[in-house]
GROMACS .gro file of C-alpha atoms in nm:
model
  314
    1MET     CA    1  -0.315   1.643  -2.757
    2MET     CA    2  -0.469   1.295  -2.745
    3ASN     CA    3  -0.467   1.092  -3.066
    4GLU     CA    4  -0.839   1.108  -3.143
    5ILE     CA    5  -0.812   0.848  -3.420
    6ASN     CA    6  -0.665   0.589  -3.187
    7LEU     CA    7  -0.926   0.665  -2.921
    8ALA     CA    8  -1.200   0.620  -3.178
    9ARG     CA    9  -1.053   0.282  -3.270
   10ALA     CA   10  -1.009   0.176  -2.908
   11ASP     CA   11  -1.232  -0.100  -2.772
   12LEU     CA   12  -1.220  -0.214  -2.410
   13ASN     CA   13  -1.295  -0.565  -2.533
   14LEU     CA   14  -0.955  -0.562  -2.702
   15LEU     CA   15  -0.787  -0.485  -2.371
   16ALA     CA   16  -0.977  -0.771  -2.209
   17LEU     CA   17  -0.859  -0.992  -2.496
   18PHE     CA   18  -0.501  -0.881  -2.431
   19GLU     CA   19  -0.536  -0.970  -2.062
   20VAL     CA   20  -0.662  -1.322  -2.135
   21ILE     CA   21  -0.404  -1.399  -2.404
   22LEU     CA   22  -0.128  -1.277  -2.173
   23GLY     CA   23  -0.253  -1.507  -1.900
   24GLU     CA   24  -0.310  -1.813  -2.119
   25ARG     CA   25  -0.014  -1.771  -2.358
   26HIS     CA   26  -0.226  -1.969  -2.608
   27LEU     CA   27  -0.484  -1.838  -2.856
   28GLY     CA   28  -0.701  -2.150  -2.846
   29ARG     CA   29  -0.726  -2.150  -2.468
   30ALA     CA   30  -0.792  -1.775  -2.474
   31ALA     CA   31  -1.079  -1.834  -2.719
   32ALA     CA   32  -1.230  -2.102  -2.496
   33ARG     CA   33  -1.201  -1.883  -2.188
   34LEU     CA   34  -1.369  -1.591  -2.366
   35ASN     CA   35  -1.631  -1.815  -2.531
   36LEU     CA   36  -1.518  -1.695  -2.874
   37THR     CA   37  -1.410  -1.875  -3.189
   38PRO     CA   38  -1.036  -1.896  -3.261
   39SER     CA   39  -1.089  -1.681  -3.572
   40ALA     CA   40  -1.258  -1.410  -3.361
   41VAL     CA   41  -0.961  -1.408  -3.123
   42SER     CA   42  -0.719  -1.391  -3.415
   43HIS     CA   43  -0.915  -1.104  -3.570
   44GLY     CA   44  -0.925  -0.919  -3.238
   45LEU     CA   45  -0.551  -0.966  -3.190
   46SER     CA   46  -0.489  -0.823  -3.538
   47ARG     CA   47  -0.690  -0.513  -3.445
   48LEU     CA   48  -0.501  -0.482  -3.118
   49ARG     CA   49  -0.167  -0.509  -3.300
   50ARG     CA   50  -0.265  -0.227  -3.533
   51LEU     CA   51  -0.393  -0.015  -3.246
   52LEU     CA   52  -0.076  -0.054  -3.038
   53ASN     CA   53   0.166  -0.075  -3.331
   54ASP     CA   54   0.338  -0.390  -3.207
   55PRO     CA   55   0.313  -0.768  -3.272
   56LEU     CA   56   0.241  -0.811  -2.898
   57PHE     CA   57   0.239  -1.194  -2.909
   58LEU     CA   58   0.475  -1.410  -3.116
   59ARG     CA   59   0.395  -1.768  -3.210
   60VAL     CA   60   0.606  -2.037  -3.045
   61PRO     CA   61   0.567  -2.418  -3.059
   62LYS     CA   62   0.342  -2.435  -2.749
   63GLY     CA   63   0.140  -2.117  -2.800
   64VAL     CA   64   0.240  -1.751  -2.803
   65MET     CA   65   0.507  -1.547  -2.627
   66PRO     CA   66   0.455  -1.180  -2.529
   67THR     CA   67   0.689  -0.921  -2.674
   68ALA     CA   68   0.876  -0.674  -2.457
   69ARG     CA   69   0.613  -0.414  -2.548
   70ALA     CA   70   0.333  -0.648  -2.434
   71LEU     CA   71   0.504  -0.709  -2.101
   72ALA     CA   72   0.549  -0.334  -2.053
   73LEU     CA   73   0.178  -0.279  -2.124
   74ALA     CA   74   0.057  -0.558  -1.894
   75GLU     CA   75   0.042  -0.354  -1.574
   76PRO     CA   76  -0.118  -0.035  -1.715
   77ILE     CA   77  -0.375  -0.238  -1.908
   78ALA     CA   78  -0.460  -0.440  -1.596
   79ASP     CA   79  -0.502  -0.111  -1.410
   80VAL     CA   80  -0.733   0.032  -1.678
   81LEU     CA   81  -0.947  -0.282  -1.672
   82ALA     CA   82  -0.962  -0.291  -1.292
   83ARG     CA   83  -1.074   0.072  -1.276
   84THR     CA   84  -1.328   0.020  -1.552
   85ARG     CA   85  -1.474  -0.281  -1.374
   86ASN     CA   86  -1.498  -0.078  -1.056
   87VAL     CA   87  -1.679   0.204  -1.239
   88LEU     CA   88  -1.926  -0.043  -1.387
   89ALA     CA   89  -1.971  -0.210  -1.050
   90THR     CA   90  -2.072   0.119  -0.890
   91ALA     CA   91  -2.361   0.144  -1.138
   92GLU     CA   92  -2.525  -0.153  -0.966
   93PRO     CA   93  -2.668  -0.155  -0.611
   94PHE     CA   94  -2.382  -0.247  -0.379
   95ASP     CA   95  -2.415  -0.579  -0.200
   96PRO     CA   96  -2.096  -0.680  -0.015
   97MET     CA   97  -2.191  -1.050  -0.022
   98THR     CA   98  -2.206  -1.059  -0.403
   99SER     CA   99  -1.975  -0.771  -0.502
  100LYS     CA  100  -1.660  -0.850  -0.704
  101ARG     CA  101  -1.502  -0.508  -0.661
  102ARG     CA  102  -1.140  -0.430  -0.589
  103PHE     CA  103  -1.044  -0.144  -0.359
  104ILE     CA  104  -0.701   0.018  -0.329
  105ILE     CA  105  -0.590   0.130   0.018
  106GLY     CA  106  -0.279   0.343   0.056
  107ALA     CA  107  -0.081   0.315   0.379
  108PRO     CA  108   0.278   0.320   0.508
  109ASP     CA  109   0.430  -0.022   0.572
  110GLY     CA  110   0.424   0.028   0.949
  111ILE     CA  111   0.046   0.081   0.940
  112SER     CA  112  -0.100  -0.153   0.677
  113PRO     CA  113  -0.030  -0.476   0.877
  114VAL     CA  114  -0.225  -0.335   1.172
  115PHE     CA  115  -0.556  -0.312   0.986
  116LEU     CA  116  -0.501  -0.563   0.704
  117ALA     CA  117  -0.535  -0.895   0.888
  118PRO     CA  118  -0.853  -0.803   1.079
  119LEU     CA  119  -0.999  -0.638   0.767
  120LEU     CA  120  -0.940  -0.950   0.557
  121ALA     CA  121  -1.099  -1.162   0.829
  122ARG     CA  122  -1.411  -0.945   0.817
  123LEU     CA  123  -1.421  -0.951   0.436
  124ASP     CA  124  -1.391  -1.329   0.436
  125ARG     CA  125  -1.714  -1.345   0.635
  126ARG     CA  126  -1.904  -1.047   0.499
  127ALA     CA  127  -1.772  -0.983   0.146
  128PRO     CA  128  -1.590  -1.290   0.009
  129GLY     CA  129  -1.574  -1.157  -0.348
  130ILE     CA  130  -1.409  -0.823  -0.267
  131ASP     CA  131  -1.035  -0.787  -0.333
  132ILE     CA  132  -0.796  -0.545  -0.164
  133GLY     CA  133  -0.483  -0.387  -0.308
  134ILE     CA  134  -0.232  -0.216  -0.078
  135ARG     CA  135  -0.045   0.083  -0.219
  136GLN     CA  136   0.256   0.176  -0.006
  137LEU     CA  137   0.255   0.542   0.090
  138LEU     CA  138   0.601   0.692   0.103
  139PRO     CA  139   0.687   1.021   0.273
  140PRO     CA  140   0.887   1.277   0.072
  141SER     CA  141   1.224   1.394   0.196
  142GLY     CA  142   1.261   1.733   0.357
  143GLY     CA  143   1.216   1.688   0.730
  144GLN     CA  144   0.845   1.768   0.758
  145SER     CA  145   0.651   1.684   1.070
  146VAL     CA  146   0.504   1.334   1.084
  147GLU     CA  147   0.158   1.456   0.980
  148GLN     CA  148   0.279   1.691   0.704
  149ALA     CA  149   0.493   1.417   0.554
  150TRP     CA  150   0.182   1.231   0.441
  151THR     CA  151  -0.024   1.517   0.297
  152PRO     CA  152   0.084   1.435  -0.064
  153ALA     CA  153  -0.141   1.130  -0.028
  154LEU     CA  154  -0.438   1.366  -0.052
  155SER     CA  155  -0.359   1.456  -0.412
  156GLU     CA  156  -0.322   1.085  -0.492
  157LEU     CA  157  -0.668   1.026  -0.350
  158GLU     CA  158  -0.815   1.302  -0.565
  159ARG     CA  159  -0.659   1.172  -0.884
  160GLY     CA  160  -0.791   0.823  -0.814
  161ALA     CA  161  -0.461   0.644  -0.748
  162MET     CA  162  -0.627   0.483  -0.445
  163ASP     CA  163  -0.965   0.470  -0.277
  164VAL     CA  164  -0.868   0.525   0.088
  165ALA     CA  165  -0.552   0.652   0.258
  166VAL     CA  166  -0.461   0.535   0.609
  167ALA     CA  167  -0.184   0.740   0.767
  168PRO     CA  168  -0.111   0.997   1.041
  169ILE     CA  169  -0.268   1.269   0.829
  170ASP     CA  170  -0.370   1.577   1.025
  171GLY     CA  171  -0.556   1.886   0.911
  172ALA     CA  172  -0.702   1.753   0.584
  173PRO     CA  173  -0.906   2.016   0.393
  174PRO     CA  174  -1.288   2.010   0.431
  175ARG     CA  175  -1.331   1.835   0.096
  176PHE     CA  176  -1.201   1.518   0.266
  177VAL     CA  177  -1.362   1.301   0.531
  178THR     CA  178  -1.127   1.170   0.800
  179ARG     CA  179  -1.185   0.908   1.066
  180VAL     CA  180  -0.947   0.820   1.348
  181LEU     CA  181  -0.882   0.445   1.346
  182TYR     CA  182  -0.640   0.426   1.639
  183GLU     CA  183  -0.369   0.610   1.829
  184GLU     CA  184  -0.007   0.515   1.771
  185ASP     CA  185   0.329   0.586   1.928
  186PHE     CA  186   0.679   0.444   1.902
  187VAL     CA  187   0.878   0.195   2.110
  188VAL     CA  188   1.241   0.090   2.088
  189VAL     CA  189   1.311  -0.261   1.961
  190ALA     CA  190   1.625  -0.458   2.049
  191ARG     CA  191   1.743  -0.815   2.091
  192ARG     CA  192   1.652  -0.961   2.429
  193ARG     CA  193   1.986  -0.913   2.609
  194HIS     CA  194   2.087  -0.585   2.450
  195PRO     CA  195   2.223  -0.338   2.710
  196PHE     CA  196   1.944  -0.093   2.629
  197ALA     CA  197   1.681  -0.365   2.672
  198VAL     CA  198   1.827  -0.449   3.012
  199LYS     CA  199   1.838  -0.084   3.125
  200PRO     CA  200   1.645   0.148   2.889
  201THR     CA  201   1.793   0.483   2.988
  202LEU     CA  202   1.851   0.789   2.772
  203GLN     CA  203   2.226   0.744   2.812
  204ARG     CA  204   2.217   0.388   2.682
  205PHE     CA  205   1.983   0.495   2.404
  206CYS     CA  206   2.241   0.749   2.287
  207GLU     CA  207   2.530   0.504   2.329
  208ALA     CA  208   2.361   0.236   2.118
  209ARG     CA  209   2.393   0.211   1.742
  210HIS     CA  210   2.064   0.272   1.564
  211ILE     CA  211   1.863   0.178   1.258
  212VAL     CA  212   1.649   0.451   1.101
  213VAL     CA  213   1.367   0.362   0.864
  214SER     CA  214   1.388   0.601   0.570
  215MET     CA  215   1.300   0.560   0.202
  216THR     CA  216   1.551   0.831   0.113
  217ALA     CA  217   1.833   0.696   0.337
  218ASP     CA  218   1.809   1.016   0.545
  219PRO     CA  219   1.961   0.922   0.883
  220ARG     CA  220   1.765   1.185   1.076
  221GLY     CA  221   1.419   1.105   1.205
  222PHE     CA  222   1.169   1.277   1.432
  223LEU     CA  223   1.345   1.136   1.740
  224ASP     CA  224   1.657   1.335   1.657
  225LYS     CA  225   1.462   1.657   1.706
  226GLU     CA  226   1.361   1.536   2.052
  227LEU     CA  227   1.719   1.438   2.133
  228ALA     CA  228   1.838   1.785   2.034
  229LYS     CA  229   1.615   1.931   2.306
  230HIS     CA  230   1.829   1.737   2.553
  231ASN     CA  231   2.154   1.837   2.380
  232ALA     CA  232   2.194   1.471   2.286
  233THR     CA  233   2.258   1.279   1.965
  234ARG     CA  234   2.254   0.917   1.858
  235ASP     CA  235   2.473   0.701   1.634
  236VAL     CA  236   2.282   0.594   1.323
  237ALA     CA  237   2.463   0.294   1.178
  238LEU     CA  238   2.206   0.191   0.918
  239THR     CA  239   1.907   0.318   0.724
  240VAL     CA  240   1.659   0.079   0.564
  241PRO     CA  241   1.349   0.151   0.355
  242ASP     CA  242   1.090  -0.044   0.555
  243PHE     CA  243   1.001  -0.158   0.905
  244GLY     CA  244   1.012  -0.527   0.819
  245SER     CA  245   1.380  -0.505   0.723
  246ALA     CA  246   1.452  -0.300   1.033
  247LEU     CA  247   1.287  -0.556   1.260
  248ALA     CA  248   1.474  -0.850   1.107
  249THR     CA  249   1.806  -0.665   1.129
  250ALA     CA  250   1.754  -0.562   1.492
  251ALA     CA  251   1.683  -0.927   1.579
  252ASP     CA  252   2.019  -1.041   1.439
  253THR     CA  253   2.249  -0.752   1.540
  254ASP     CA  254   2.330  -0.513   1.823
  255LEU     CA  255   2.141  -0.232   1.650
  256ILE     CA  256   1.824  -0.087   1.798
  257VAL     CA  257   1.535   0.081   1.618
  258ALA     CA  258   1.228   0.291   1.702
  259MET     CA  259   0.913   0.143   1.550
  260PRO     CA  260   0.532   0.178   1.575
  261ARG     CA  261   0.405   0.007   1.890
  262ARG     CA  262   0.120  -0.188   1.726
  263PHE     CA  263   0.344  -0.312   1.445
  264VAL     CA  264   0.595  -0.438   1.701
  265ALA     CA  265   0.326  -0.606   1.911
  266MET     CA  266   0.221  -0.807   1.605
  267HIS     CA  267   0.571  -0.929   1.512
  268ALA     CA  268   0.802  -0.914   1.813
  269ALA     CA  269   0.750  -1.274   1.924
  270ARG     CA  270   0.840  -1.431   1.591
  271PHE     CA  271   1.161  -1.225   1.571
  272ALA     CA  272   1.250  -1.284   1.938
  273VAL     CA  273   1.296  -0.913   2.009
  274VAL     CA  274   1.172  -0.700   2.296
  275ALA     CA  275   1.014  -0.355   2.306
  276ARG     CA  276   1.107  -0.084   2.552
  277GLU     CA  277   0.965   0.262   2.603
  278VAL     CA  278   1.144   0.547   2.427
  279PRO     CA  279   1.341   0.735   2.699
  280LEU     CA  280   1.207   1.066   2.569
  281ARG     CA  281   0.874   1.244   2.573
  282VAL     CA  282   0.722   1.119   2.248
  283ARG     CA  283   0.363   1.206   2.171
  284LYS     CA  284   0.107   0.980   2.007
  285PHE     CA  285  -0.011   1.011   1.649
  286SER     CA  286  -0.369   0.969   1.530
  287ILE     CA  287  -0.388   0.718   1.247
  288ARG     CA  288  -0.673   0.827   1.022
  289ALA     CA  289  -0.860   0.680   0.729
  290VAL     CA  290  -0.914   0.953   0.468
  291VAL     CA  291  -1.134   0.969   0.158
  292PRO     CA  292  -1.258   1.253  -0.063
  293LYS     CA  293  -1.603   1.361   0.058
  294ALA     CA  294  -1.749   1.324  -0.291
  295ALA     CA  295  -1.623   0.966  -0.312
  296LEU     CA  296  -1.846   0.860  -0.024
  297MET     CA  297  -2.143   0.888  -0.261
  298ASP     CA  298  -2.018   0.547  -0.379
  299ALA     CA  299  -2.201   0.302  -0.151
  300GLY     CA  300  -1.924   0.045  -0.183
  301LEU     CA  301  -1.653   0.284  -0.075
  302ALA     CA  302  -1.868   0.413   0.212
  303TRP     CA  303  -1.911   0.052   0.324
  304LEU     CA  304  -1.534  -0.012   0.313
  305PHE     CA  305  -1.471   0.307   0.509
  306ASP     CA  306  -1.695   0.173   0.788
  307GLU     CA  307  -1.533  -0.171   0.770
  308LEU     CA  308  -1.187  -0.025   0.826
  309ARG     CA  309  -1.290   0.130   1.156
  310ALA     CA  310  -1.473  -0.186   1.264
  311ALA     CA  311  -1.173  -0.404   1.176
  312VAL     CA  312  -0.929  -0.205   1.388
  313SER     CA  313  -1.164  -0.165   1.685
  314SER     CA  314  -1.274  -0.530   1.696
   0.00000   0.00000   0.00000
């Protein structure tokens, strides 16, 4: 059960005070920033110490130093304040040119770079005060299909961990709104003179040593199921947790890796790698933006939902 006494004593202004003191590391500068007297800041800090049962900030010659407890609380308090500011912002008519809101978009690391740069370019022109946070979506282990692997993101949307999910999510329940942003498939990345790059056959694909992108270090990916249909296997020499690491490693070694086509198109030149078609029948995946239907009553979120599609299609 929640501690009702502590909740009754809680004051969001105290959390804002915590945030400013943590940033300034000096009570006088915190007072000036908050337009308060030093005694008011000191009194507020005393209340906060009693509320959280910790000194929080210790005096040092040049100001104050946060305790270990204060450092541990920094992220959750920042999250509470960000969400509170968003809630208050939704009470006002939404104007992208003047809004100071922050939206959280969840996406796998092979997808977020595709929409992020064009989205930020649009926001710079149309909504300069809006901030974006990217939450990396990670598939669970267990060998689900590509679409099923991302369905846990739906529960994260409903509990408010993010505002929009962008992933190859298929078959979302009717309480969600989905919008296809683009179609994606995979290509094979290798250094320029790699034998597979020179002659991209199935035989050379199987003979090569591979990188598999997996957060759980599982060496089997969806391509292995396709290989099994041809009674073929591949040699997985390395697993890494993200596509950026895989791309950098493929550029400097004789390993090859299957990666999303659009991601590769954005980064291949700077890593001096080449892309070749996968020598198997590999279907495309629909990358969708997903939000809870009820959340679209928020004019700001509905606006962002439209901006995502416009950013990718522009």
